[in-house]
Coordinates of C-alpha atoms and ligand atoms in Angstrom, one line a residue:
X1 CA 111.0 -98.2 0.2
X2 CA 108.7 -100.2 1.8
X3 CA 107.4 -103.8 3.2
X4 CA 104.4 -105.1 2.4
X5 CA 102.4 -108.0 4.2
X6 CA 99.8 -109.8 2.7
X7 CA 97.1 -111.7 5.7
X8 CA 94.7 -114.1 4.3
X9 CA 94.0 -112.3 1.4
X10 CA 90.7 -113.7 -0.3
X11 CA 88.6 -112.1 -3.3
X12 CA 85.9 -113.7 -5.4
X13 CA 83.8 -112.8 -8.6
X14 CA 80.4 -113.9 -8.0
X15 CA 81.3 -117.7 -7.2
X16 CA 84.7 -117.7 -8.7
X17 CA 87.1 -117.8 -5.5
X18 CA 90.1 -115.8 -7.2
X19 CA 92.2 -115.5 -4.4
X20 CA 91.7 -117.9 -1.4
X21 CA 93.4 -116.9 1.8
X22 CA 96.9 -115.8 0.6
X23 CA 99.5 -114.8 3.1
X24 CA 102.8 -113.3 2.1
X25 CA 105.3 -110.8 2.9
X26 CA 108.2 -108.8 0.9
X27 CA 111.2 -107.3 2.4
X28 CA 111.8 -103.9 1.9
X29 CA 114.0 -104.0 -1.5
X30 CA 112.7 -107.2 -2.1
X31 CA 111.9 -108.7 -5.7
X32 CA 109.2 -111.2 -5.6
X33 CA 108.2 -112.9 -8.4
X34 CA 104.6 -114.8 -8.8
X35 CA 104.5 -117.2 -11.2
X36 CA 101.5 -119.7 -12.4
X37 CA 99.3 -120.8 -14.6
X38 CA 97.0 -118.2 -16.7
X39 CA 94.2 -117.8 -14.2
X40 CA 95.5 -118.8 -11.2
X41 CA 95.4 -115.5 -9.7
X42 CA 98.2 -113.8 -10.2
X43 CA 96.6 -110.5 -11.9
X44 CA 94.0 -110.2 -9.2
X45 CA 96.4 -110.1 -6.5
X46 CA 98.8 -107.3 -7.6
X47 CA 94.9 -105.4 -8.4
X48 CA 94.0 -105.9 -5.0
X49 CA 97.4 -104.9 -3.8
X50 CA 96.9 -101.6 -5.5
X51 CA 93.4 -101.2 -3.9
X52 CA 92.1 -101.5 -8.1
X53 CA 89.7 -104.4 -6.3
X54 CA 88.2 -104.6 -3.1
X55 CA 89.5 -107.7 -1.0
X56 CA 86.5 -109.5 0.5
X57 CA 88.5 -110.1 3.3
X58 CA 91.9 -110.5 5.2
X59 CA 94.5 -107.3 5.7
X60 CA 97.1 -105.8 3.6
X61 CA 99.6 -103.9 5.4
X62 CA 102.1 -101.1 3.6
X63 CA 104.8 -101.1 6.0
X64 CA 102.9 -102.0 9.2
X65 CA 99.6 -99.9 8.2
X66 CA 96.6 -101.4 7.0
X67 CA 95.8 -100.3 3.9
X68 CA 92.6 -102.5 3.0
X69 CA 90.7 -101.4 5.9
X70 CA 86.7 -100.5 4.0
X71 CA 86.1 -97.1 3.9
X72 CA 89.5 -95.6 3.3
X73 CA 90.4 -93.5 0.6
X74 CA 92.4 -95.3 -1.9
X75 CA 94.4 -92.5 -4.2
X76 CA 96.4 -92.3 -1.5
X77 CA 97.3 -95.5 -0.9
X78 CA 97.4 -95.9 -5.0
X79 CA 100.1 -92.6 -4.8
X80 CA 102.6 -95.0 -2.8
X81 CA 101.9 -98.2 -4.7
X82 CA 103.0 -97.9 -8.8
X83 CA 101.8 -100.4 -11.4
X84 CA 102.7 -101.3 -14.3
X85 CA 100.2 -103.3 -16.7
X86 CA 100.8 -105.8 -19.3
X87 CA 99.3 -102.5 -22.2
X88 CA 101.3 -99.5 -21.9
X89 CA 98.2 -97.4 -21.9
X90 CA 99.7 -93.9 -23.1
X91 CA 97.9 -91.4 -24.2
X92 CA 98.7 -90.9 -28.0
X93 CA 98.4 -87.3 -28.1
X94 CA 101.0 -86.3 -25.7
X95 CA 104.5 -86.8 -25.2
X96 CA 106.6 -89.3 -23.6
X97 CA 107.6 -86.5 -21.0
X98 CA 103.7 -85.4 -20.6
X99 CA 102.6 -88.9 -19.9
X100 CA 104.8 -88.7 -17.2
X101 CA 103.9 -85.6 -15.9
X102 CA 100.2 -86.1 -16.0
X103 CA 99.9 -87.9 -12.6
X104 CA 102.0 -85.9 -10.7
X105 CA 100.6 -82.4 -12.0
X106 CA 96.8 -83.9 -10.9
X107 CA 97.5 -86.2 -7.9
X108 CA 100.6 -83.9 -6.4
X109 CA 99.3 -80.6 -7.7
X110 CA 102.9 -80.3 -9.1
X111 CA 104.0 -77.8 -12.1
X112 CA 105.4 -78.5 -15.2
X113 CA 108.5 -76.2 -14.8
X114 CA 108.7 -77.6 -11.0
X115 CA 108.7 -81.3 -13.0
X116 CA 110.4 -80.9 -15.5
X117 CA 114.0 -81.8 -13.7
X118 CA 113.2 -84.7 -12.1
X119 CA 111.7 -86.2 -15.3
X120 CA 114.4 -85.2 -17.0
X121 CA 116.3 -87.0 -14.7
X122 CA 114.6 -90.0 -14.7
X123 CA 114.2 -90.5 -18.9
X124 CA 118.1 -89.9 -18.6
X125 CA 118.6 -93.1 -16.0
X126 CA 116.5 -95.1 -17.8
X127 CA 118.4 -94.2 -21.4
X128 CA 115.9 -92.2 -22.7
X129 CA 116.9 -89.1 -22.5
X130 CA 116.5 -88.2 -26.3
X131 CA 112.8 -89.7 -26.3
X132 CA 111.0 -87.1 -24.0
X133 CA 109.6 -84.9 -26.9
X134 CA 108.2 -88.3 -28.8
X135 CA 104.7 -89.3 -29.5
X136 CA 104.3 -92.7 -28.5
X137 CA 104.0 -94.1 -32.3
X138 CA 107.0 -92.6 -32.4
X139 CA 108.3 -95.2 -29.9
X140 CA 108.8 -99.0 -29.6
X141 CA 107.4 -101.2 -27.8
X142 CA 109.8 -101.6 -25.5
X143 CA 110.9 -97.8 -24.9
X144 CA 107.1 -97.2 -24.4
X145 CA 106.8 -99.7 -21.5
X146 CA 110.0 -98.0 -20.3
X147 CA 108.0 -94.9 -20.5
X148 CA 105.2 -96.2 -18.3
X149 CA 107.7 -97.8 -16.1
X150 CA 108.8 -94.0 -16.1
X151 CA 105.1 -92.5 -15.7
X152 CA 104.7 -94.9 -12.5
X153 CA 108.5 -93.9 -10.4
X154 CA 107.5 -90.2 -11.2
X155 CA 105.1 -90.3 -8.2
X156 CA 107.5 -91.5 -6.5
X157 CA 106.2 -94.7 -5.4
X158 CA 107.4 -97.1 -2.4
X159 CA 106.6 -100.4 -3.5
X160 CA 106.3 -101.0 -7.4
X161 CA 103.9 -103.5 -9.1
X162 CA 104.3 -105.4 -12.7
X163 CA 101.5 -107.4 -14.2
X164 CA 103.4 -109.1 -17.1
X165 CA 105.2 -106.8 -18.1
X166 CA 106.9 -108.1 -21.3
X167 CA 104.0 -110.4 -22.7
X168 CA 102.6 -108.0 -25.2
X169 CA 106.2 -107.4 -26.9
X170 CA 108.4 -108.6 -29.5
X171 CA 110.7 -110.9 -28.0
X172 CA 113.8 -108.7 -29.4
X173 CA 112.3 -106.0 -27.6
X174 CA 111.7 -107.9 -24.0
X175 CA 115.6 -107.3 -22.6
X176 CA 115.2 -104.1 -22.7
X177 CA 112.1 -104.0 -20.4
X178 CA 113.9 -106.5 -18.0
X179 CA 117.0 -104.5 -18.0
X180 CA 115.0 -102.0 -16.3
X181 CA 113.8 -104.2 -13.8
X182 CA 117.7 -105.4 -13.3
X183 CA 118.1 -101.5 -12.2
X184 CA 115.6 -101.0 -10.4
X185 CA 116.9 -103.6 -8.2
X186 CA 120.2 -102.8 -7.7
X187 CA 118.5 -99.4 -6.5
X188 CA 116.8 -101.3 -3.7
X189 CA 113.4 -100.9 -5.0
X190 CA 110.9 -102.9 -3.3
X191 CA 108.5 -104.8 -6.0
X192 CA 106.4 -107.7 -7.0
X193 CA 105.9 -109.0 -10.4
X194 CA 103.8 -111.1 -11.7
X195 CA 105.5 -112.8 -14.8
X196 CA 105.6 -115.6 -17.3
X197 CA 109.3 -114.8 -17.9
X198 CA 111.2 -118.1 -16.1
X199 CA 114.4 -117.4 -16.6
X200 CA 114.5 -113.8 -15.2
X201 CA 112.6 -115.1 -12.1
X202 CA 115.2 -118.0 -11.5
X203 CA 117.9 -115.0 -12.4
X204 CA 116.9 -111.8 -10.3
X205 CA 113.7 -112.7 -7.5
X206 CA 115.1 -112.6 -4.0
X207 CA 111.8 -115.3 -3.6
X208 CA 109.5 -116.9 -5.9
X209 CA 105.9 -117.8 -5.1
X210 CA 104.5 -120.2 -7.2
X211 CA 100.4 -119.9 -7.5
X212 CA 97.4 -122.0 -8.5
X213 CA 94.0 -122.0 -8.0
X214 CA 94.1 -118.4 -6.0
X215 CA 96.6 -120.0 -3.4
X216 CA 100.2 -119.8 -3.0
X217 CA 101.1 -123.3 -3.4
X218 CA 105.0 -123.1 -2.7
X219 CA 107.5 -120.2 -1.9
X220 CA 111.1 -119.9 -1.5
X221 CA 114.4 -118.9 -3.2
X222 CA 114.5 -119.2 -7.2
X223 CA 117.3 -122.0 -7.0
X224 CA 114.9 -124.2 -4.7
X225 CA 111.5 -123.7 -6.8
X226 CA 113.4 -124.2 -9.7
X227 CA 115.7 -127.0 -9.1
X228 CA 114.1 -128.7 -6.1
X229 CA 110.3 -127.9 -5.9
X230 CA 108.4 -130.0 -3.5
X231 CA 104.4 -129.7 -4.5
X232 CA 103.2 -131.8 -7.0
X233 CA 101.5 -128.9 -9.1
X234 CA 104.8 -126.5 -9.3
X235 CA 106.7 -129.5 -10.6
X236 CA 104.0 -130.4 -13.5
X237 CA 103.8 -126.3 -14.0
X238 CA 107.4 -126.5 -14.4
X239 CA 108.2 -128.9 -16.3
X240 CA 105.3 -127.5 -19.1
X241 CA 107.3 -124.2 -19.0
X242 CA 110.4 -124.7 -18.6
Ligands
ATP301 N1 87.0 -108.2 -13.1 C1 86.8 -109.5 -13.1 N2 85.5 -110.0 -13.1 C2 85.3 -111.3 -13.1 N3 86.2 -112.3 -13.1 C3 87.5 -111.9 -13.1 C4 87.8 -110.5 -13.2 N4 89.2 -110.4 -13.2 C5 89.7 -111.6 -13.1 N5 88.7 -112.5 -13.1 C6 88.8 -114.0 -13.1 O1 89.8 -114.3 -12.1 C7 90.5 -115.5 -12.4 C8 92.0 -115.2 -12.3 O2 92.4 -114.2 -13.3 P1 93.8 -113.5 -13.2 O3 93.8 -112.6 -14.4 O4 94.0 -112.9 -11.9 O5 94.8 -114.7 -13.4 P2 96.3 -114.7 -13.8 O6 97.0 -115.7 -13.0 O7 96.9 -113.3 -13.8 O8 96.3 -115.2 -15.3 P3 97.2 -114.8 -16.6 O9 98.6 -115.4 -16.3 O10 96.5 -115.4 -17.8 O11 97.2 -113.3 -16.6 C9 90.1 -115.8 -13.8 O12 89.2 -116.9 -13.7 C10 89.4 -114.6 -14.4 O13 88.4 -114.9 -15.3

């Protein structure tokens, strides 16, 4: 697993100032969660994290190297780095267990016969070990984001991403996604998420950074943000969500 270090991180879109100088840093087997309102930034960020979007300026360092230095070759970088987006973004016509292949069989160069244990092994930890062989119609909601949660450990990564996660899912089906989240945790994984889901920030982030307007406007534990936060704008956030 790995730490991550964000240094005056700043990206625009034409005159729209996304991000504005953003500075933080998660601990190896850290879970920090960004929270916010819609627009404030948070999607950008974990997009610029993953090298999706160039940063217009500042550093991002993957334990101690930096990675958003112009001119460097990004699928690398990307190989260490998972995401997972708000759409599960499967492709229909294969499997659960060939979605998960895909990447590592074209970034790694691995074979199917040299994948097919580990996979295995991860639908297993996950609970679903009897879904490799399904279509993703065939799935839920829920056991599809699981897949791609799946599709993004199988390279391996040392630092996971999650934009939203659970919005596009029935609420029935939302625990399930969390759950996941809850073990990857406990397994030390290093990760940043950006989420709308309040009670599961105050419940499992080692640190909670609340955004607005492309800045990080107040950081700390869950039980201060939540029960004692300081800035003006995280209170009125709060108090709309909560
Ligand atoms: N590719 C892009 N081109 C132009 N503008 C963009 C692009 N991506 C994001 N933006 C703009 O950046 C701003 C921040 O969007 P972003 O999606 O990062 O916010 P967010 O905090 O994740 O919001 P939400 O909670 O609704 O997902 C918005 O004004 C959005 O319109």
């Amino acid at each position: 697993m790995a730490k991550l270090e964000l240094r005056g991180v700043a990206k625009a879109f034409g005159d729209n100032a996304v991000c504005r100088g953003i500075d933080l840093s998660v601990e190896e087997g850290q879970m920090v969660c960004l929270i916010g309102p819609s627009g404030s930034g948070k999607s950008t960020l974990l997009r610029c994290i993953n090298l999706l979007e160039p940063i217009d300026d500042g550093e991002i360092m993957l334990d101690g190297e930096d990675i958003s230095v112009p001119g460097l070759d990004p699928q690398p970088v990307r190989a260490r780095i998972g995401i997972v987006f708000q759409s599960f973004n499967l492709f229909p016509h294969m499997t659960a267990a060939e979605n998960v292949m895909l990447a590592p069989r074209r970034v790694h160069g691995k074979s199917r016969e040299a994948l097919a244990a580990p996979v295995r092994a991860l639908f297993q930890r996950f609970g679903l070990g009897d879904k490799m062989g399904h279509y993703p119609d065939q799935l839920s909601g829920g056991q599809q984001q699981r897949v791609a949660i799946i599709r993004a450990l199988a390279m391996s990564p040392e630092i996971m991403l999650f934009d939203e996660i659970t919005s596009a899912l029935d609420p029935e089906l939302v625990g399930e996604v969390l759950d996941v989240l809850r073990q990857l945790r406990g397994e030390g994984m290093t990760m940043v998420l950006a989420t709308h889901e309040m009670a599961f920030a105050r419940e499992v982030a080692d640190k909670v950074c609340f955004l607005d307007g492309g800045m990080i406007v107040e950081e700390g534990p869950p039980a201060t943000i939540f029960s004692t936060p300081q800035e003006p704008r995280t209170k009125a956030f709060l108090k709309r969500v909560v």
